[in-house]
Coordinates of C-alpha atoms in Angstrom, one line a residue:
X1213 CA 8.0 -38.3 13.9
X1214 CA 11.6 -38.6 12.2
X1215 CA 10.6 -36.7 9.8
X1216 CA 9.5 -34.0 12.5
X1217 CA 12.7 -34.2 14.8
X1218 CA 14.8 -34.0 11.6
X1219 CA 13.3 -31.2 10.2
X1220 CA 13.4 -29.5 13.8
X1221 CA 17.6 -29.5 13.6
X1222 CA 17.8 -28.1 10.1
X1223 CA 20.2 -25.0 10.3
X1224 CA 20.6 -23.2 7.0
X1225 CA 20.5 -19.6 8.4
X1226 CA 19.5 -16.7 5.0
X1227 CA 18.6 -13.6 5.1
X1228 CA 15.7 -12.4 3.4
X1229 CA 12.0 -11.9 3.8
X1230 CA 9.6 -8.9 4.2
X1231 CA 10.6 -8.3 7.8
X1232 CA 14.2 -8.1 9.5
X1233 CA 15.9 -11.3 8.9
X1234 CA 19.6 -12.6 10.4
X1235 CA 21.2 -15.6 10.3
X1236 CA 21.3 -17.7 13.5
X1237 CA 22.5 -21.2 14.3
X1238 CA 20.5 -23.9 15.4
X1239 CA 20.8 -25.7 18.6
X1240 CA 23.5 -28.7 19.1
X1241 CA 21.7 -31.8 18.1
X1242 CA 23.1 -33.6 21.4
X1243 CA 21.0 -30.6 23.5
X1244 CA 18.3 -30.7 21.3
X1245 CA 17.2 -34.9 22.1
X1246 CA 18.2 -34.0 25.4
X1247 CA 15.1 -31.2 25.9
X1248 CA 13.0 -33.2 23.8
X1249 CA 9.2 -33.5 26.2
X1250 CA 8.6 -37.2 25.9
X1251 CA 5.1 -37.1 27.2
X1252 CA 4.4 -33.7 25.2
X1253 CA 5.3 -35.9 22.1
X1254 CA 3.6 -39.1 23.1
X1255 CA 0.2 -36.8 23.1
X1256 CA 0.7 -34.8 20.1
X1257 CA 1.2 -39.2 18.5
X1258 CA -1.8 -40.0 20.1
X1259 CA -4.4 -37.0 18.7
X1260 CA -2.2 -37.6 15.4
X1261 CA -3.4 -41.2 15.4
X1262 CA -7.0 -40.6 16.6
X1263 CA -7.4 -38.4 13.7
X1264 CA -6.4 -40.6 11.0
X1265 CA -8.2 -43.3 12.4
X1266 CA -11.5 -41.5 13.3
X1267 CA -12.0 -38.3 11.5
X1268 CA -15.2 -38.0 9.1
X1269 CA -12.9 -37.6 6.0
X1270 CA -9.4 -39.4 5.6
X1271 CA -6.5 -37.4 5.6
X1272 CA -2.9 -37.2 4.2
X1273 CA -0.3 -37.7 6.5
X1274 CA 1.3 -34.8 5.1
X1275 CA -1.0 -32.7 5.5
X1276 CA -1.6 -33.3 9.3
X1277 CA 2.4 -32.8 10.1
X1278 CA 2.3 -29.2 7.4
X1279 CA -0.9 -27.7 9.7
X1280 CA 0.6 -29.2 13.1
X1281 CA 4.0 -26.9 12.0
X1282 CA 2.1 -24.2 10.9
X1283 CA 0.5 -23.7 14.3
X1284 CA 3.1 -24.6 16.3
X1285 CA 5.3 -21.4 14.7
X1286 CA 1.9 -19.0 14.4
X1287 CA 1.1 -19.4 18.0
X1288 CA 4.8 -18.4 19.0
X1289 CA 4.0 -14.4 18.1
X1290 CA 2.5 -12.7 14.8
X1291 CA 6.2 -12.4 12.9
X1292 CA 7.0 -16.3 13.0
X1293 CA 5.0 -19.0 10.3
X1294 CA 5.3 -21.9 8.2
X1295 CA 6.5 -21.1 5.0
X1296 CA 5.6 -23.4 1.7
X1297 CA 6.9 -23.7 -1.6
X1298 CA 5.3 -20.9 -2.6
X1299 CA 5.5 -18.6 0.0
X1300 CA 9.2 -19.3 0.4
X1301 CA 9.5 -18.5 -3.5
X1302 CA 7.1 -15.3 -3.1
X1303 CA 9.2 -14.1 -0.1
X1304 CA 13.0 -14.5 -2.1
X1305 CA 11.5 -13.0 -4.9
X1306 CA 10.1 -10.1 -2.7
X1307 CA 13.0 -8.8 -1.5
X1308 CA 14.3 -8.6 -5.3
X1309 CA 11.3 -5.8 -5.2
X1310 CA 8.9 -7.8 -7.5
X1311 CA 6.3 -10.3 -7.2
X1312 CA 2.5 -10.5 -8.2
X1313 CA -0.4 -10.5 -6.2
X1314 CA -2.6 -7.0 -4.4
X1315 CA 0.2 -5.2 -2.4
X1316 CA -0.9 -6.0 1.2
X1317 CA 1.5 -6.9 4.1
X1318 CA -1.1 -9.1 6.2
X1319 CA -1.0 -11.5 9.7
X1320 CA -3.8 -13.6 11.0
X1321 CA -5.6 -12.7 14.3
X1322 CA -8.6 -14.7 15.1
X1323 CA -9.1 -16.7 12.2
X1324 CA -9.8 -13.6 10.0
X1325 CA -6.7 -12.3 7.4
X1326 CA -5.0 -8.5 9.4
X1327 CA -4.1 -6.2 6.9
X1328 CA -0.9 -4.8 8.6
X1329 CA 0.0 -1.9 6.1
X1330 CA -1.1 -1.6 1.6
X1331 CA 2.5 -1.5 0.1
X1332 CA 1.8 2.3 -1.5
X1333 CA 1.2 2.5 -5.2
X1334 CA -0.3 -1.3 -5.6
X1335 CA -3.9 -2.0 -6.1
X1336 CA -4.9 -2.4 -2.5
X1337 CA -3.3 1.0 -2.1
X1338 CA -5.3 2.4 -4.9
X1339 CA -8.2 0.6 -3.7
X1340 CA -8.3 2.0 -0.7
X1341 CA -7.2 -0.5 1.3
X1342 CA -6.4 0.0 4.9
X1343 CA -4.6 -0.9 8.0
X1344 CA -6.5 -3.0 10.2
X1345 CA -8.7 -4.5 8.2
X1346 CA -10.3 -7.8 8.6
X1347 CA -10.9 -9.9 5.4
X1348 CA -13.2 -12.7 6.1
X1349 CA -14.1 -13.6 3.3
X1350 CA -12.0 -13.9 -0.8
X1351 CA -14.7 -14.5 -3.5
X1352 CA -16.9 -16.7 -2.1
X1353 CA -14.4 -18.6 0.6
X1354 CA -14.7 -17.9 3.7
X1355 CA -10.9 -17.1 5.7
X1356 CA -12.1 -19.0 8.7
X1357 CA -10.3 -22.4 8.4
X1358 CA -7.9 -21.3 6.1
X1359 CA -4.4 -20.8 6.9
X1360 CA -2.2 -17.6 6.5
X1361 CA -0.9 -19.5 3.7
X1362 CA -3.7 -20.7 2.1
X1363 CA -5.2 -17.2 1.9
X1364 CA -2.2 -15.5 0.7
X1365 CA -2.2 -18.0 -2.2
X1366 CA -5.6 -17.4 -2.7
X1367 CA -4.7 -13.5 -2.7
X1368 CA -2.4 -14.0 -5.8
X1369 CA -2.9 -15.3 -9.2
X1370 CA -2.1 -14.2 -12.8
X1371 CA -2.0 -10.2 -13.5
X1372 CA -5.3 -8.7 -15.1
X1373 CA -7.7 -11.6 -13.0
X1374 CA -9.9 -9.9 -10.4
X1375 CA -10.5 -11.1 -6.7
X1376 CA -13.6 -9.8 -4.6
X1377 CA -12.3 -9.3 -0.6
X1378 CA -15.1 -8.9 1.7
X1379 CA -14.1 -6.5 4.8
X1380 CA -14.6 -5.6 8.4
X1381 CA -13.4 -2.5 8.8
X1382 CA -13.8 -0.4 12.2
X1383 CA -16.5 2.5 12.5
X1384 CA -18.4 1.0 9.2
X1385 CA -21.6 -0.5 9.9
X1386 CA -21.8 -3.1 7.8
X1387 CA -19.1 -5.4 5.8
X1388 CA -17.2 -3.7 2.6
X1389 CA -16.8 -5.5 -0.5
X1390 CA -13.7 -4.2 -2.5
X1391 CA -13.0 -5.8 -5.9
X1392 CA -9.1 -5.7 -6.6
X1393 CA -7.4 -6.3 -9.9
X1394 CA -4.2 -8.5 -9.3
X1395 CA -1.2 -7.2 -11.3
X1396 CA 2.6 -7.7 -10.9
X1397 CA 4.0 -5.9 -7.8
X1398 CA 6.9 -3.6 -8.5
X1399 CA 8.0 -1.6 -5.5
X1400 CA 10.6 1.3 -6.3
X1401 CA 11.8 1.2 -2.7
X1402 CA 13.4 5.1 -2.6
X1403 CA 12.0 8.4 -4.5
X1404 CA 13.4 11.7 -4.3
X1405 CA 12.7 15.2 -5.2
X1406 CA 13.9 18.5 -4.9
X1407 CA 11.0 20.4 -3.3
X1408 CA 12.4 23.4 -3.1
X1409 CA 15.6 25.1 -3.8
X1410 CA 18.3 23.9 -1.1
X1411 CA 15.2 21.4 0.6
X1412 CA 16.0 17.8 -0.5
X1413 CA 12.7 15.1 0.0
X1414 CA 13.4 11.0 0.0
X1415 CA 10.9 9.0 0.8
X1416 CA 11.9 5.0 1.6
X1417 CA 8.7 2.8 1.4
X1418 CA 10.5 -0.6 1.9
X1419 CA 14.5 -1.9 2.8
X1420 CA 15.1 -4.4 0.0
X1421 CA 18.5 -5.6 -1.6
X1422 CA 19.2 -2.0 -3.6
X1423 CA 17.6 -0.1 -1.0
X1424 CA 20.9 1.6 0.3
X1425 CA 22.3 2.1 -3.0
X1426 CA 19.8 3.2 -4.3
X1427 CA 19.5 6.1 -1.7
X1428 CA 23.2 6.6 -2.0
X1429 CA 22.2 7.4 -6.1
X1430 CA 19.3 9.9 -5.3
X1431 CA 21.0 11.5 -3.3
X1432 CA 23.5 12.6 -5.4
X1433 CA 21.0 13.7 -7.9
X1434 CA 19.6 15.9 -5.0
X1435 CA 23.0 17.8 -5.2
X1436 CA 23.7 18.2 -8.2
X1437 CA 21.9 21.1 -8.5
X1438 CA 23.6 22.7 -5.5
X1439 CA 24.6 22.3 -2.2
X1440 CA 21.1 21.3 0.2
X1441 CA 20.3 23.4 3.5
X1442 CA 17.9 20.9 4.6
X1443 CA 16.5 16.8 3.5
X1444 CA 13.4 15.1 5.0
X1445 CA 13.8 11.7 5.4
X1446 CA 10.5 10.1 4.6
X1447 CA 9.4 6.8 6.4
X1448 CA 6.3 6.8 7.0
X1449 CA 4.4 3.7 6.3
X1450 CA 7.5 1.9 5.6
X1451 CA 6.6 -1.5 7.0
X1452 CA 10.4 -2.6 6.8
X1453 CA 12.8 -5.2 5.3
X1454 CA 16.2 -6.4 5.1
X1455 CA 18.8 -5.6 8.3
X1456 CA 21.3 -4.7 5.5
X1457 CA 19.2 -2.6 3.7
X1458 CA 18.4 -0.4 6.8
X1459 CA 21.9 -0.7 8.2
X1460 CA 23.2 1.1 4.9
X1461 CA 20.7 3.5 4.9
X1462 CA 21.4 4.5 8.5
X1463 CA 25.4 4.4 7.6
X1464 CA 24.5 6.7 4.3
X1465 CA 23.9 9.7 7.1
X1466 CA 26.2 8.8 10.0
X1467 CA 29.7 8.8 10.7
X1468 CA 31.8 5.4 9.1
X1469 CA 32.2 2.9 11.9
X1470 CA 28.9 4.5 14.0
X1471 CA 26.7 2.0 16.1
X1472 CA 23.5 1.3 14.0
X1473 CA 21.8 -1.7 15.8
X1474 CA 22.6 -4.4 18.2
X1475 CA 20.6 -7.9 18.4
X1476 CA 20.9 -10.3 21.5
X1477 CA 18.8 -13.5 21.6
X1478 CA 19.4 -17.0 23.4
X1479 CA 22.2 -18.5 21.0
X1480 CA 25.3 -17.2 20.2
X1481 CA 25.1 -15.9 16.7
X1482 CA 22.0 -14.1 17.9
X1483 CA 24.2 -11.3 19.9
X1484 CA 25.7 -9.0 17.1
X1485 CA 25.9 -5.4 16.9
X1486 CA 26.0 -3.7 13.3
X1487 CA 27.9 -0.6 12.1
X1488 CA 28.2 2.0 9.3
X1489 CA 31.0 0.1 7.6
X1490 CA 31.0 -1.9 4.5
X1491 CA 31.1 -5.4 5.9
X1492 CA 27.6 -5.0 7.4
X1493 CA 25.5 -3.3 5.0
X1494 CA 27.2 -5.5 1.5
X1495 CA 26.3 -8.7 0.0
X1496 CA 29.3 -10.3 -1.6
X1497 CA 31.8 -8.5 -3.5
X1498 CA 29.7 -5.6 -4.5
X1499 CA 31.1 -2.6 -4.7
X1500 CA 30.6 0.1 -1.5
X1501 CA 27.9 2.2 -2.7
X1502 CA 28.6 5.0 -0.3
X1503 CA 32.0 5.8 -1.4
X1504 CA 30.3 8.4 -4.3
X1505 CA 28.0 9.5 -1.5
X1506 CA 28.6 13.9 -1.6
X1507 CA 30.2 14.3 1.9
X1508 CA 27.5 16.9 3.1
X1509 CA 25.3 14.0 3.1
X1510 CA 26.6 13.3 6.5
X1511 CA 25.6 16.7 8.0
X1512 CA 22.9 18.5 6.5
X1513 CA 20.0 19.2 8.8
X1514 CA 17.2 16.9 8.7
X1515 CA 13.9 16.0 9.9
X1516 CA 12.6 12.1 9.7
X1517 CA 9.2 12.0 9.3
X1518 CA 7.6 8.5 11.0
X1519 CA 4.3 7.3 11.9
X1520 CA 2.5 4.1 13.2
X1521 CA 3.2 2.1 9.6
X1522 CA 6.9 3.1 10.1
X1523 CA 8.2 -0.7 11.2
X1524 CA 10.8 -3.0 11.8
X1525 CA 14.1 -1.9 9.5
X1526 CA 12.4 1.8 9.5
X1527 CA 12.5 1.7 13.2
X1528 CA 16.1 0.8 13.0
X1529 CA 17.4 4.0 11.1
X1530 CA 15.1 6.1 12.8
X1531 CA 15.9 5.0 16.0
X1532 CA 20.0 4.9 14.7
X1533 CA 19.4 8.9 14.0
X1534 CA 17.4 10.2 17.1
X1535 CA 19.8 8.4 19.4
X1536 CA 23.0 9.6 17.9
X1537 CA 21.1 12.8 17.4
X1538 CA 22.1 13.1 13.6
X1539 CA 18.1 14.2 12.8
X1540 CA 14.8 15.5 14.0
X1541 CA 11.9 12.7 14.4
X1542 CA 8.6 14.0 13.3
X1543 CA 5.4 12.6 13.3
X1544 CA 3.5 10.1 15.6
X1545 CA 5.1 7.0 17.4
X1546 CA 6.0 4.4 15.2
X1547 CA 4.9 0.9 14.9
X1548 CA 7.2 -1.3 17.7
X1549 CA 8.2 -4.1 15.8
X1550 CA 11.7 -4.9 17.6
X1551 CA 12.1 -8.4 16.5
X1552 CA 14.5 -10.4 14.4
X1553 CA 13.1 -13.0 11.7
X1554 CA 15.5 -15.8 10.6
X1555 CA 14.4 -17.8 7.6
X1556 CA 15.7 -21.6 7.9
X1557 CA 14.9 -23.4 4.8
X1558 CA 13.9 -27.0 5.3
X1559 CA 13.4 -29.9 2.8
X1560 CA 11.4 -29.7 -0.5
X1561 CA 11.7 -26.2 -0.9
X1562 CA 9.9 -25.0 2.4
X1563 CA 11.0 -22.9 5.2
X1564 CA 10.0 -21.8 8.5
X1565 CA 10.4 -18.2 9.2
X1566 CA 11.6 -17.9 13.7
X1567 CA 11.7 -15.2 15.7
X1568 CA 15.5 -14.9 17.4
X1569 CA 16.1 -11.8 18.6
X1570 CA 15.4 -8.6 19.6
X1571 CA 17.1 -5.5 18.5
X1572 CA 17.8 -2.5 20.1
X1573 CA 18.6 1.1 19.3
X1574 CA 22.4 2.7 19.8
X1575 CA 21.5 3.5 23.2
X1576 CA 20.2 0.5 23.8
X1577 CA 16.4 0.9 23.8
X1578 CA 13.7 -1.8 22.7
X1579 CA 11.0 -0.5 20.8
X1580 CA 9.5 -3.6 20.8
X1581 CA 5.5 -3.3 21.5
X1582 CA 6.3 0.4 22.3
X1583 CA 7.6 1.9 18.9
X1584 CA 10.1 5.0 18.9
X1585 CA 8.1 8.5 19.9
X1586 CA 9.3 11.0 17.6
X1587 CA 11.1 14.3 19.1
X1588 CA 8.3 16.3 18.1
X1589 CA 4.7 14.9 17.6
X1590 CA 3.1 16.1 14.4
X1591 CA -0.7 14.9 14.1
X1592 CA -1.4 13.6 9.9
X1593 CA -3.3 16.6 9.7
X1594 CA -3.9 20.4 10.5
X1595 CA -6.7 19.2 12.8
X1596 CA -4.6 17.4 15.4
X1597 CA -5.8 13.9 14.0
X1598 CA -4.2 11.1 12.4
X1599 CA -6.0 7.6 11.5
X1600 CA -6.3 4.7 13.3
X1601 CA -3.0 2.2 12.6
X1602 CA -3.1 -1.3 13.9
X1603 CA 0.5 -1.4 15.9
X1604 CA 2.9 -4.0 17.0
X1605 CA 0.6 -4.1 20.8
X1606 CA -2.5 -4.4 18.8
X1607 CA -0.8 -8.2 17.4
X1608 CA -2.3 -11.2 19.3
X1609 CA 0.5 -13.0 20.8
X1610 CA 3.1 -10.2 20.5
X1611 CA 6.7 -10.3 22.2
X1612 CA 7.1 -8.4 25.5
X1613 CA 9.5 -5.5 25.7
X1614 CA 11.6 -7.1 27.7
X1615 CA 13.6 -4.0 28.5
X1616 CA 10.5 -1.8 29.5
X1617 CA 7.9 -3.7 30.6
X1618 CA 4.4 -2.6 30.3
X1619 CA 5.1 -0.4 27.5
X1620 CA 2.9 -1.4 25.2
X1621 CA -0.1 -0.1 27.6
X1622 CA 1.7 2.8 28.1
X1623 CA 0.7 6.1 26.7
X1624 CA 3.3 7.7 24.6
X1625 CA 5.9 9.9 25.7
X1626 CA 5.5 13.4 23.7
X1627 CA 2.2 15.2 24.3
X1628 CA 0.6 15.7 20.4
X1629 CA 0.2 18.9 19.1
X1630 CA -0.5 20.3 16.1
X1631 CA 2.3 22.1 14.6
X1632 CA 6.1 21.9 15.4
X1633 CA 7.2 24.6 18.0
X1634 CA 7.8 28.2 16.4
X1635 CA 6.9 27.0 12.8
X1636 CA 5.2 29.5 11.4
X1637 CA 2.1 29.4 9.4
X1638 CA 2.6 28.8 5.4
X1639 CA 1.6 31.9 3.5
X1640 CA -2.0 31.9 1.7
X1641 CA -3.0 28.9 3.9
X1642 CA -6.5 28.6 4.9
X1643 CA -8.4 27.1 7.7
X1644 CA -8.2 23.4 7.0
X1645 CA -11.9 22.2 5.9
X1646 CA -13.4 19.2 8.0
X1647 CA -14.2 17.2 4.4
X1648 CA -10.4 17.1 3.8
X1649 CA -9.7 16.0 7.1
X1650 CA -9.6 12.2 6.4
X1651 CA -6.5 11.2 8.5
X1652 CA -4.4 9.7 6.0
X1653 CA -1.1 12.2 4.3
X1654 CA -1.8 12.4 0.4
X1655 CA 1.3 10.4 -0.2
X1656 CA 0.5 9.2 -3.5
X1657 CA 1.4 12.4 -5.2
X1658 CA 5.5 12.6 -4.1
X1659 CA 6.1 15.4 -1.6
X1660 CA 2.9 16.9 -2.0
X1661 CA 1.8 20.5 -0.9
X1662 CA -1.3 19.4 0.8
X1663 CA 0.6 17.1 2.9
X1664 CA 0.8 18.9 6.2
X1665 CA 3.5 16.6 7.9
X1666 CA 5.9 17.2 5.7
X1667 CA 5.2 21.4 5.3
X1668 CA 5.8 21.3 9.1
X1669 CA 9.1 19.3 8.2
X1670 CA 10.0 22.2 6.1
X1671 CA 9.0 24.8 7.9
X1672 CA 11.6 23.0 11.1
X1673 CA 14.4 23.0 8.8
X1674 CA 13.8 26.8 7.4
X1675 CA 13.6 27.5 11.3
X1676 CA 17.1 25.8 12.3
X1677 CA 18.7 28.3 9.1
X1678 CA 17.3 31.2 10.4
X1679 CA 18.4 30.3 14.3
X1680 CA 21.7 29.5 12.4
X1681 CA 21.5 32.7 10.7
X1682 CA 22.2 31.5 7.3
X1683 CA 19.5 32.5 4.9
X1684 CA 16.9 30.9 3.8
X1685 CA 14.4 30.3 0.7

């Protein structure tokens, strides 16, 4: 129990992880002893004795404290768990932009493993993949009675070694079985290309360590062949990452010293706001990144294209943009994640990973459970349809929006429609056939033409030169 109430004070505040982390300190030990439920405690030492004493099979102390953490933190809400050796490894090397395994962002939700969102170009991505799936079963083991943990463990192994998932996947009829070839993840967080002349694309699939640099560097190559009369700011899918990472994005596009994001939780070091200077989106002594950035950067037209796999740190700048009204949001409403993650590391190289916050837009809005509604509503395809995204509201156990609540029954705001107001219809396009009407953008191709979010993107941003009366391509 020393062990427990030791572990329990430990306050080594990092950033890092998949999702939005900050650094937050931990409660005074004196307050700490002081709240501590003495009768609560004296029944979690009874069951803990009655199990070692009486359970068919014996079993390791350990063991017994490692799952009593584990679903003390899962229980909380779907963000917070128990992270072990190796999960604390695989989520510090993660944020480097490399680690091995399939390329899924998964939770837990009544004993079966959630796929949350296939990181894009990975083999689950390839596979097919998609979000909201239930995998109950890896190989022959069956997820029930496994931990999050366990089954992300069992999920990785050496590169070129196969793994069979068996599925649940809604509106199938019976069970998929997908076999996936396990390979070593390497995200390349930003990609960019010119997509026509004076109409910039970058797409952001994940906020990691070089994230804002490396938009800073692509977007200079997206001027050097000439001044741009319009960028898309692709974030669709983007299930988030670093605070930093998404603060420097943001601060790449706005004004120096702008409001990005403001966090408030119960302690102190919880209530912070972050702006679009130096000492909030840097690490170190690194250099500032945005210093080379092209000044037209900062005001070119653009249009961000979200959706419901657009989370955490991608709901940051998006939500940074609309409400300083620097861009366009197109697409459908977004994911609502609007919590902070701080990872405290705890002996032998484990760590538990807490929700401590909320964050809230420039204005002030929570998107938590409710996600940010895009300006104009843009379906995934020329039909009016989009597929079926497990959200933030879907999560068992999810935060409230403690700002607005009841929004995560609510309907969203913006009715959907089909095609941005007064965008015209691309030349030589045809009726759009019902066997290519599968719901999900073809986003494995970069900017590609059959993608009809992003041609409605375009077709916005030709609009605004034409209301402007510049010319345009």
């Amino acid at each position: 129990m020393g062990k427990l109430k030791q572990a329990g004070l430990i306050c080594a505040g990092m950033l890092g992880g998949i999702l939005i982390s900050l650094q937050i300190s931990a409660l005074a030990e004196k307050e700490t002893r002081a709240s501590l439920p003495i009768e609560e405690l004296r029944t979690f030492a009874e069951v803990f004795n009655a199990i070692k004493q009486g359970y068919v099979e014996p079993i390791e102390d350990k063991k017994l404290i490692t799952h009593a953490i584990s679903g003390m933190l899962s229980n909380l809400d779907p963000h917070s768990a128990y992270l072990d050796a190796d999960a604390f490894k695989d989520l510090q090397v993660g944020t480097q932009g490399e680690f091995g395994g399939l390329g899924i962002e998964v939770g837990m939700e009544d004993g079966l493993v959630k796929v949350i969102s296939p990181i894009e170009d990975t083999p689950a991505d390839r596979a097919g993949i998609k979000s909201g799936d239930l995998i109950f079963k890896l190989d022959d083991t069956l997820v029930k009675g496994l931990t999050l943990s366990d089954a992300v463990k069992r999920m990785r192994g050496k590169p070129k070694t196969q793994i069979k998932l068996s599925i649940l996947r809604k509106g199938e009829a019976k069970p998929l079985e997908i076999t996936l070839t396990r390979e070593i993840i390497k995200v390349q967080s930003v990609k960019s290309k010119l997509v026509e002349p004076g109409y910039g694309y970058l797409r952001v699939t994940s906020f990691q360590e070089n994230t804002a640099a490396s938009v800073a560097k692509h977007l200079g190559d997206l001027y050097k062949p000439g001044q741009l009369k319009g960028l898309v700011l692709d974030l669709r899918n983007d299930p988030g990452g670093l605070l930093n990472a998404a603060i420097g994005v943001s601060a790449a596009f706005l004004p120096p010293k702008t409001l990005i994001t403001s966090t408030d939780g119960r302690t102190p070091d919880a209530k912070h706001q972050f702006y679009a200077a130096p000492e909030d989106y840097l690490r170190g002594t690194r250099d500032d990144f945005l210093k080379a950035l092209p000044a037209e950067a900062r005001s070119v037209p653009m249009v961000v294209l979200i959706n419901g796999g657009s989370a955490s740190a991608s709901e940051i700048v998006a939500g940074a943009l609309q409400d300083h009204k620097r861009a366009v949001l197109m697409g459908t409403t977004s994911f609502g994640k609007g919590s902070v993650q701080t990872v405290l590391p705890l002996p032998n190289n484990t760590a538990i990973k807490l929700t401590t916050a909320r964050y809230f837009t420039p204005s002030g809005r929570s998107i938590q459970a409710k996600g940010i509604v895009p300006d104009i509503v843009v379906e995934e395809s020329a039909n009016g349809t989009s597929a079926m995204r497990l959200r933030e509201a879907d999560l068992e156990h999810h935060l409230e929006n403690d700002r607005d609540p009841g929004s995560d029954k609510a309907a969203p705001a913006a009715k959907p429609q089909s095609k941005a107001p007064g965008a015209a219809k691309p030349k030589g396009a045809s009726p759009a056939k019902d066997d290519d009407d599968s719901g999900e953008p073809p986003m494995r191709e970069i900017a590609s033409k059959k993608d009809y979010q992003l041609n409605q993107a375009l077709n916005l941003l030709k609009g605004l030169q034409i209301m402007q009366g510049k010319p345009s391509s």
